[in-house]
Amino acid sequence: MGQAGEMTQPTFEMTAAEAKASAWGRDQNRGEYKPSGHVVLTTHPRRGSPITVTWGADTPEKRGPIIATITSQKQRNSIGTHNGSYSVYRSIAVAAGKMDPLFKPDLHNTAPPVHIPPNPAWFDKKRIVSMDPWGHLTVSAFGKHLDEGVDVRPTIAITNAHIQMPELVEAIEKGRLVPDDKLLLKDGSVCVTKAAIEHVWHLPGVAERFGISEATLRRCMFEQTGGMFPELITRSDLNVFLPPIGGQTVYIFGPADYLRDPSKVCTVRVHDECNGSDVFGSDICTCRPYLAHGVEECVRTAQNGGVGVIVYFRKEGRSLGEVTKFLVYNARKRQEGGDRAETYFHRTACVAGVEDMRFQELMPDALNWLGITKIDRLISMSDMKYNAIVNSGIKVLERIAIPDELVPEDAQVEINAKMFAGYYVPEDKKGLVNEDLVKATIGRDLDVDEAKPHVCSGGHHH
Ligand SMILES: [Zn+2]
């Protein structure tokens, strides 16, 4: 494109050697990073990478590695960079002189201890659009590129772990689970395989999931991030984007091979992060109780010869974030008539502009990556999750509601509002979930004297 366009840019590419000399190599005492006079712009198509990506191709050779590292500007074939939101912290580490900007990871011994091999979903460019299915196989699939000095990096890492949750100890004490010394140990810990996954978006496929044009998606992502990635607008030759957002973690209970075997019973919970409940036990929602129930069901399934999967998505507060979430809590509890199931979704929309931003359309990708084609037991009541999974081609045989005794008192507002809005209603509650129930479900006030005058005296105090 335009010679003139390039001329008007005051900058040009800094070579790796220049960067090293200016930023790191010269001053071993470091301190603040001293950039060279050149700013590396990423917006020029003339830098098109020699290594292209053919999304959905059936071999790593044909597909090509995702190159999103900033150490090889000329080879980058993707927009954005690695480590999701943590790339911003990396910029501080470099700026503060704590990290060589050209550092390349030593991947020796980092390969997965468990094999997640290719399955047909990997070769369908529409079935997986928000992660790189080859992301954990960097060393084996793209070893040739690594040998040639190309800075290819994993976007998925897999390891084994023991997890411990007090709810599992309780399940053993109450006799619901029995330790087997293999999967579930006597102290309540569970041996799992876990996979951390960073987002890698194939923009044409992501746009198609939402039924919008790629141009609209790119434009909105550029604008709504305050112009963070100009290439979204200028580089139509690049259609892979690593967004600076939180990823997901898959926990596997039992042999991972069973995930691809439809003859094995498969239990799944897809869980969206709720830090207040998941970690701190906050009682306004059902998140941690439902997550713990999902883990218990996964353990039970695996002990009975099947396999369980929890996928944990960093989508705090319906992807609205905790600041918005806490504002909504206050608005709910101070509104006239108190915290009511009836106005549960409306209050969120008032503060956030939308009821939910989790967009489950992208969620099934991890399940397809694992090779799951059928879920016997889905531990979720969300109609959005269910629809997304079924629409992605995975069969769901049974949906499991959260047991009543696990719903905290103050979370009745949430669970009743959700069931009334279209969430799965278990058989024993059919006919009970109606407008009367929703109108009658009222939560606790804010436990602060200051808040009381704002709450209408509608006779609901208790
Ligand atoms: Zn929650």
Coordinates of C-alpha atoms and ligand atoms in Angstrom, one line a residue:
M1 CA 0.0 0.0 0.0
G2 CA 0.7 3.7 -0.3
Q3 CA 4.3 4.8 -0.4
A4 CA 3.0 8.1 0.9
G5 CA 1.3 6.4 3.8
E6 CA 4.6 5.0 4.9
M7 CA 6.5 8.2 4.4
T8 CA 4.2 10.1 6.7
Q9 CA 4.8 7.6 9.5
P10 CA 7.6 9.1 11.6
T11 CA 8.8 5.6 12.6
F12 CA 10.3 2.4 11.2
E13 CA 11.1 -0.9 12.5
M14 CA 13.7 -1.4 15.1
T15 CA 15.8 -4.4 14.4
A16 CA 16.2 -7.1 17.1
A17 CA 19.8 -6.1 17.5
E18 CA 19.0 -2.5 17.9
A19 CA 16.4 -3.2 20.5
K20 CA 18.8 -5.4 22.4
A21 CA 21.6 -2.8 22.3
S22 CA 19.4 0.1 23.3
A23 CA 17.2 -1.6 25.9
W24 CA 19.0 -4.4 27.6
G25 CA 22.4 -5.5 26.6
R26 CA 24.2 -2.2 27.2
D27 CA 23.2 -1.6 30.7
Q28 CA 23.3 -4.7 32.8
N29 CA 22.4 -2.7 35.9
R30 CA 19.2 -1.9 34.2
G31 CA 16.8 0.3 36.0
E32 CA 14.3 2.0 33.8
Y33 CA 14.0 0.7 30.2
K34 CA 15.6 3.1 27.7
P35 CA 13.8 2.5 24.4
S36 CA 15.5 3.4 21.1
G37 CA 14.2 6.4 19.2
H38 CA 12.0 4.2 17.0
V39 CA 8.5 3.1 17.8
V40 CA 7.6 -0.2 16.2
L41 CA 4.3 0.2 14.5
T42 CA 2.4 -2.9 13.6
T43 CA 0.0 -1.5 11.2
H44 CA 1.9 -1.9 7.9
P45 CA 0.8 -4.8 5.7
R46 CA 4.2 -4.8 4.0
R47 CA 5.3 -6.7 7.1
G48 CA 3.1 -9.6 6.2
S49 CA 4.6 -12.7 7.8
P50 CA 6.2 -15.4 5.6
I51 CA 4.5 -18.0 7.7
T52 CA 0.7 -18.0 7.1
V53 CA -2.1 -19.5 9.1
T54 CA -4.8 -21.7 7.4
W55 CA -7.3 -22.0 10.2
G56 CA -8.8 -25.6 10.4
A57 CA -6.2 -27.2 8.2
D58 CA -5.7 -30.9 9.1
T59 CA -2.0 -30.9 9.7
P60 CA 0.2 -28.6 11.7
E61 CA 2.3 -28.0 8.6
K62 CA -0.7 -26.8 6.6
R63 CA -2.2 -24.9 9.5
G64 CA 1.0 -23.1 10.4
P65 CA 2.0 -21.9 13.8
I66 CA 0.4 -18.9 15.5
I67 CA 3.1 -16.3 15.9
A68 CA 2.1 -13.5 18.3
T69 CA 5.4 -12.9 20.0
I70 CA 6.8 -9.3 20.0
T71 CA 10.4 -10.6 19.7
S72 CA 9.9 -11.4 16.0
Q73 CA 8.0 -8.4 14.5
K74 CA 8.6 -9.6 10.9
Q75 CA 7.2 -13.0 11.5
R76 CA 4.1 -12.1 13.5
N77 CA 1.0 -13.5 11.8
S78 CA -1.5 -12.6 14.5
I79 CA -2.8 -9.5 16.2
G80 CA -2.3 -9.0 19.9
T81 CA 0.1 -11.1 22.0
H82 CA 0.5 -13.9 24.5
N83 CA -0.5 -14.2 28.1
G84 CA -3.9 -12.5 27.8
S85 CA -4.4 -9.6 30.2
Y86 CA -1.0 -10.3 31.8
S87 CA 0.7 -8.9 28.7
V88 CA 0.1 -5.5 30.3
Y89 CA 2.1 -6.5 33.4
R90 CA 4.8 -7.7 31.1
S91 CA 5.1 -4.2 29.7
I92 CA 5.7 -2.9 33.2
A93 CA 8.3 -5.6 33.8
V94 CA 10.1 -4.5 30.7
A95 CA 9.7 -0.8 31.3
A96 CA 11.0 -1.2 34.9
G97 CA 14.1 -3.0 33.6
K98 CA 13.1 -6.3 35.2
M99 CA 12.8 -8.2 31.9
D100 CA 14.6 -8.5 28.6
P101 CA 12.1 -7.5 26.0
L102 CA 13.6 -10.1 23.7
F103 CA 13.5 -12.9 26.2
K104 CA 12.5 -16.2 24.7
P105 CA 11.2 -19.0 26.9
D106 CA 13.1 -22.3 27.3
L107 CA 10.4 -24.9 26.6
H108 CA 12.5 -27.9 27.6
N109 CA 10.4 -30.3 29.8
T110 CA 7.2 -28.2 29.5
A111 CA 5.3 -30.6 27.3
P112 CA 1.9 -32.0 28.6
P113 CA 2.0 -35.2 30.8
V114 CA -1.4 -36.2 29.2
H115 CA -2.1 -36.5 25.5
I116 CA -4.9 -34.5 24.0
P117 CA -4.6 -35.6 20.4
P118 CA -6.2 -34.1 17.3
N119 CA -9.9 -35.0 16.7
P120 CA -12.2 -34.1 13.8
A121 CA -13.3 -30.8 15.5
W122 CA -9.7 -29.5 15.1
F123 CA -10.1 -29.7 11.3
D124 CA -13.4 -27.9 11.1
K125 CA -12.6 -24.1 11.0
K126 CA -16.1 -23.4 12.3
R127 CA -16.2 -25.7 15.3
I128 CA -13.2 -24.2 17.1
V129 CA -12.8 -20.5 16.6
S130 CA -11.6 -19.0 20.0
M131 CA -8.6 -21.2 20.9
D132 CA -5.7 -22.8 19.0
P133 CA -6.3 -26.5 19.2
W134 CA -2.5 -27.1 18.6
G135 CA -1.7 -24.7 21.4
H136 CA -0.3 -27.4 23.8
L137 CA 1.6 -29.2 21.0
T138 CA 4.0 -26.3 20.1
V139 CA 7.2 -28.3 20.6
S140 CA 6.0 -31.4 18.8
A141 CA 3.9 -29.8 16.0
F142 CA 6.0 -26.8 15.3
G143 CA 9.4 -28.1 16.3
K144 CA 10.8 -27.4 12.8
H145 CA 9.9 -23.7 13.2
L146 CA 11.4 -23.6 16.7
D147 CA 14.6 -25.2 15.3
E148 CA 14.7 -22.4 12.7
G149 CA 14.6 -19.8 15.5
V150 CA 10.9 -18.9 15.1
D151 CA 9.5 -17.8 18.4
V152 CA 6.4 -20.0 18.5
R153 CA 4.8 -20.1 22.0
P154 CA 2.3 -22.4 23.6
T155 CA -1.2 -20.9 24.2
I156 CA -2.3 -24.0 26.2
A157 CA -0.4 -25.7 29.0
I158 CA -1.4 -29.0 30.6
T159 CA -0.3 -30.5 33.9
N160 CA -1.4 -32.8 36.7
A161 CA -2.5 -31.7 40.2
H162 CA -4.1 -32.6 43.4
I163 CA -7.0 -30.4 44.3
Q164 CA -8.5 -30.0 47.8
M165 CA -11.9 -28.5 48.6
P166 CA -13.5 -28.7 52.0
E167 CA -16.8 -29.7 50.3
L168 CA -15.2 -32.9 49.2
V169 CA -13.9 -33.7 52.7
E170 CA -17.5 -33.1 53.9
A171 CA -18.8 -35.4 51.1
I172 CA -16.5 -38.2 52.4
E173 CA -17.6 -37.5 56.0
K174 CA -21.2 -37.8 55.1
G175 CA -20.6 -40.9 53.1
R176 CA -21.6 -39.4 49.7
L177 CA -18.1 -40.2 48.4
V178 CA -15.7 -43.0 49.3
P179 CA -12.0 -42.6 48.8
D180 CA -10.4 -45.0 46.4
D181 CA -6.8 -44.1 47.0
K182 CA -6.3 -43.5 43.3
L183 CA -8.6 -40.6 42.1
L184 CA -9.9 -39.6 45.5
L185 CA -7.5 -39.8 48.4
K186 CA -8.3 -40.3 52.1
D187 CA -7.6 -36.7 52.9
G188 CA -10.2 -35.6 50.4
S189 CA -7.8 -34.5 47.7
V190 CA -8.5 -35.4 44.1
C191 CA -5.9 -36.3 41.4
V192 CA -6.7 -34.3 38.3
T193 CA -5.3 -33.2 35.0
K194 CA -5.7 -29.5 34.3
A195 CA -5.2 -27.4 31.1
A196 CA -4.9 -23.7 31.0
I197 CA -6.0 -22.1 27.7
E198 CA -5.4 -18.6 26.4
H199 CA -7.8 -17.1 23.8
V200 CA -6.8 -17.3 20.2
W201 CA -9.6 -15.9 18.0
H202 CA -10.0 -16.7 14.4
L203 CA -11.9 -13.4 13.6
P204 CA -14.0 -14.7 10.7
G205 CA -15.2 -17.6 12.7
V206 CA -15.9 -15.5 15.8
A207 CA -17.9 -13.1 13.8
E208 CA -19.9 -15.9 12.2
R209 CA -20.8 -17.3 15.7
F210 CA -22.5 -14.0 16.5
G211 CA -24.0 -13.6 13.0
I212 CA -22.2 -10.4 12.4
S213 CA -19.6 -9.3 9.8
E214 CA -15.9 -9.5 10.5
A215 CA -15.6 -5.8 9.7
T216 CA -18.1 -4.8 12.3
L217 CA -16.5 -7.1 14.9
R218 CA -13.0 -5.6 14.2
R219 CA -14.2 -2.1 14.2
C220 CA -16.0 -2.5 17.6
M221 CA -13.1 -4.3 19.2
F222 CA -10.8 -1.5 18.1
E223 CA -13.1 1.2 19.4
Q224 CA -14.2 -0.4 22.6
T225 CA -10.7 -1.0 23.7
G226 CA -9.8 2.6 23.2
G227 CA -8.0 1.8 20.0
M228 CA -5.7 -0.7 21.6
F229 CA -5.0 -2.8 18.5
P230 CA -4.9 -0.6 15.3
E231 CA -4.2 -3.8 13.2
L232 CA -7.8 -4.8 13.8
I233 CA -8.6 -2.0 11.3
T234 CA -5.5 -1.8 9.2
R235 CA -4.4 -5.4 8.8
S236 CA -7.0 -7.4 6.9
D237 CA -4.2 -9.8 6.0
L238 CA -4.1 -10.9 9.7
N239 CA -7.2 -12.7 10.9
V240 CA -6.0 -14.3 14.1
F241 CA -6.3 -12.2 17.3
L242 CA -5.0 -12.9 20.8
P243 CA -7.2 -10.7 23.0
P244 CA -5.9 -9.3 26.3
I245 CA -8.6 -11.0 28.4
G246 CA -8.8 -13.9 30.9
G247 CA -8.8 -17.4 29.5
Q248 CA -10.1 -20.7 30.8
T249 CA -9.0 -23.8 32.8
V250 CA -10.1 -27.3 32.1
Y251 CA -10.1 -29.8 35.0
I252 CA -10.3 -33.5 34.0
F253 CA -11.3 -36.2 36.5
G254 CA -10.4 -39.7 35.2
P255 CA -8.6 -40.7 32.0
A256 CA -8.5 -38.0 29.4
D257 CA -8.8 -40.7 26.7
Y258 CA -12.4 -41.3 27.8
L259 CA -13.4 -37.8 26.7
R260 CA -13.2 -39.0 23.1
D261 CA -15.0 -42.3 23.8
P262 CA -18.8 -41.9 23.6
S263 CA -19.2 -45.3 25.4
K264 CA -18.0 -43.7 28.6
V265 CA -20.3 -41.6 30.8
C266 CA -19.2 -38.0 30.7
T267 CA -20.1 -35.4 33.3
V268 CA -19.4 -31.7 32.6
R269 CA -19.8 -28.4 34.4
V270 CA -18.9 -25.2 32.5
H271 CA -18.4 -22.6 35.2
D272 CA -18.0 -18.8 34.9
E273 CA -15.7 -17.2 37.4
C274 CA -17.3 -15.6 40.5
N275 CA -14.4 -14.6 42.7
G276 CA -16.6 -13.5 45.6
S277 CA -18.4 -16.8 45.9
D278 CA -15.8 -19.2 44.4
V279 CA -13.0 -18.1 46.7
F280 CA -14.6 -16.1 49.5
G281 CA -17.9 -17.9 50.0
S282 CA -20.1 -14.8 49.5
D283 CA -23.7 -15.9 49.9
I284 CA -25.5 -13.8 47.4
C285 CA -25.2 -16.3 44.6
T286 CA -25.0 -20.1 44.0
C287 CA -21.6 -20.1 42.2
R288 CA -19.3 -21.9 44.6
P289 CA -21.9 -24.4 45.9
Y290 CA -22.8 -25.3 42.3
L291 CA -19.1 -25.6 41.3
A292 CA -18.4 -27.8 44.3
H293 CA -21.4 -29.9 43.4
G294 CA -20.1 -30.2 39.9
V295 CA -16.7 -31.4 41.2
E296 CA -18.4 -34.0 43.4
E297 CA -20.4 -35.3 40.5
C298 CA -17.3 -35.4 38.3
V299 CA -15.5 -37.4 41.0
R300 CA -18.4 -39.8 41.3
T301 CA -18.6 -40.3 37.5
A302 CA -14.9 -41.0 37.3
Q303 CA -15.1 -43.4 40.2
N304 CA -17.9 -45.3 38.3
G305 CA -15.7 -45.7 35.2
G306 CA -16.6 -42.5 33.4
V307 CA -14.9 -39.1 33.1
G308 CA -15.6 -35.7 34.5
V309 CA -14.8 -32.2 33.2
I310 CA -15.0 -28.8 34.8
V311 CA -14.2 -25.8 32.6
Y312 CA -13.6 -22.6 34.5
F313 CA -13.9 -19.4 32.5
R314 CA -12.5 -16.1 33.6
K315 CA -15.7 -14.2 33.0
E316 CA -16.1 -12.5 36.3
G317 CA -19.6 -11.1 37.0
R318 CA -21.1 -12.2 33.7
S319 CA -18.0 -10.8 32.0
L320 CA -19.0 -7.4 33.4
G321 CA -16.3 -7.4 36.0
E322 CA -16.5 -7.0 39.8
V323 CA -16.9 -3.2 39.9
T324 CA -20.1 -3.4 37.9
K325 CA -21.2 -6.4 39.8
F326 CA -20.8 -4.7 43.3
L327 CA -22.6 -1.6 42.0
V328 CA -25.5 -3.9 40.9
Y329 CA -25.6 -5.6 44.3
N330 CA -26.1 -2.2 46.0
A331 CA -28.7 -1.1 43.4
R332 CA -30.5 -4.3 44.0
K333 CA -30.6 -4.1 47.7
R334 CA -31.4 -0.4 47.9
Q335 CA -34.2 -0.4 45.3
E336 CA -37.8 0.3 46.3
G337 CA -39.2 -3.0 47.5
G338 CA -35.8 -4.5 48.3
D339 CA -33.8 -7.1 46.5
R340 CA -36.4 -9.0 44.4
A341 CA -36.1 -11.8 41.9
E342 CA -38.6 -9.8 39.8
T343 CA -36.1 -7.1 39.1
Y344 CA -32.9 -9.2 39.2
F345 CA -32.0 -8.8 35.5
H346 CA -33.4 -5.3 35.1
R347 CA -31.1 -3.9 37.8
T348 CA -28.0 -5.4 36.1
A349 CA -29.1 -3.8 32.8
C350 CA -29.6 -0.5 34.5
V351 CA -26.0 -0.4 35.7
A352 CA -24.2 -2.3 32.9
G353 CA -26.3 -1.5 29.8
V354 CA -26.8 -5.2 29.2
E355 CA -27.9 -8.2 31.3
D356 CA -25.1 -10.5 30.5
M357 CA -21.9 -10.4 28.4
R358 CA -20.6 -13.9 28.8
F359 CA -21.6 -14.9 25.3
Q360 CA -21.7 -18.7 25.7
E361 CA -21.4 -19.0 21.9
L362 CA -17.6 -19.4 22.2
M363 CA -17.7 -21.6 25.3
P364 CA -18.1 -25.0 23.6
D365 CA -14.8 -24.7 21.8
A366 CA -12.9 -26.2 24.8
L367 CA -15.3 -29.2 24.9
N368 CA -14.8 -29.7 21.1
W369 CA -11.0 -29.4 21.6
L370 CA -11.2 -32.3 24.1
G371 CA -13.1 -34.4 21.6
I372 CA -16.3 -34.6 23.6
T373 CA -19.3 -35.5 21.4
K374 CA -21.8 -36.4 24.1
I375 CA -22.4 -35.2 27.7
D376 CA -24.4 -37.6 29.8
R377 CA -24.8 -35.2 32.7
L378 CA -24.5 -31.4 32.3
I379 CA -24.2 -29.8 35.7
S380 CA -25.8 -26.4 34.8
M381 CA -29.2 -24.9 34.6
S382 CA -28.3 -22.1 32.2
D383 CA -30.3 -22.2 29.0
M384 CA -27.6 -20.2 27.3
K385 CA -24.9 -22.7 28.1
Y386 CA -27.1 -25.6 27.1
N387 CA -28.1 -24.1 23.8
A388 CA -24.5 -23.2 22.9
I389 CA -23.3 -26.7 23.7
V390 CA -26.1 -28.4 21.7
N391 CA -25.7 -26.0 18.8
S392 CA -22.0 -26.9 18.6
G393 CA -22.9 -30.5 17.8
I394 CA -22.5 -32.0 21.3
K395 CA -25.4 -34.1 22.6
V396 CA -26.6 -33.5 26.1
L397 CA -28.5 -36.3 27.7
E398 CA -29.4 -34.9 31.1
R399 CA -29.3 -31.6 32.9
I400 CA -28.6 -31.5 36.6
A401 CA -30.0 -28.7 38.8
I402 CA -28.3 -27.4 41.9
P403 CA -29.7 -29.3 44.9
D404 CA -32.0 -27.1 47.1
E405 CA -29.9 -27.5 50.2
L406 CA -26.9 -26.0 48.4
V407 CA -28.6 -22.7 47.6
P408 CA -27.8 -20.0 50.2
E409 CA -30.8 -18.1 51.6
D410 CA -29.8 -14.8 50.0
A411 CA -29.2 -16.5 46.7
Q412 CA -32.9 -17.4 46.3
V413 CA -33.3 -14.1 44.4
E414 CA -30.8 -15.1 41.8
I415 CA -31.9 -18.7 41.3
N416 CA -35.6 -18.0 41.1
A417 CA -35.1 -15.1 38.8
K418 CA -33.0 -17.3 36.5
M419 CA -35.4 -20.2 36.4
F420 CA -38.3 -17.8 35.7
A421 CA -36.2 -16.2 32.9
G422 CA -35.7 -19.5 31.0
Y423 CA -33.0 -21.4 33.0
Y424 CA -33.6 -25.2 33.3
V425 CA -36.4 -26.0 35.8
P426 CA -36.1 -29.5 37.4
E427 CA -39.2 -31.8 37.3
D428 CA -40.0 -31.3 41.0
K429 CA -40.2 -27.5 40.5
K430 CA -42.3 -27.4 37.4
G431 CA -45.4 -25.5 38.2
L432 CA -43.8 -23.8 41.1
V433 CA -41.7 -21.4 39.1
N434 CA -44.1 -18.6 38.2
E435 CA -44.7 -14.9 38.6
D436 CA -46.0 -15.3 42.1
L437 CA -42.8 -17.0 43.2
V438 CA -40.6 -14.4 41.5
K439 CA -42.7 -11.6 43.2
A440 CA -42.4 -13.2 46.6
T441 CA -38.6 -13.8 46.5
I442 CA -36.9 -11.0 48.4
G443 CA -33.3 -11.0 49.6
R444 CA -31.5 -9.4 52.5
D445 CA -31.0 -5.7 52.9
L446 CA -27.6 -4.1 52.8
D447 CA -26.4 -4.7 56.4
V448 CA -25.4 -1.1 56.8
D449 CA -27.5 1.5 58.8
E450 CA -26.7 4.1 56.2
A451 CA -28.6 2.0 53.6
K452 CA -31.8 1.6 55.5
P453 CA -33.5 4.9 54.8
H454 CA -33.2 4.2 51.0
V455 CA -35.1 1.0 51.3
C456 CA -38.8 1.2 51.0
S457 CA -40.8 0.0 54.0
G458 CA -42.7 -2.5 51.9
G459 CA -43.1 -4.8 54.8
H460 CA -40.5 -7.2 53.5
H461 CA -37.9 -6.7 56.2
H462 CA -37.0 -9.8 58.1
Ligands
ZN1 ZN -21.6 -15.8 41.9

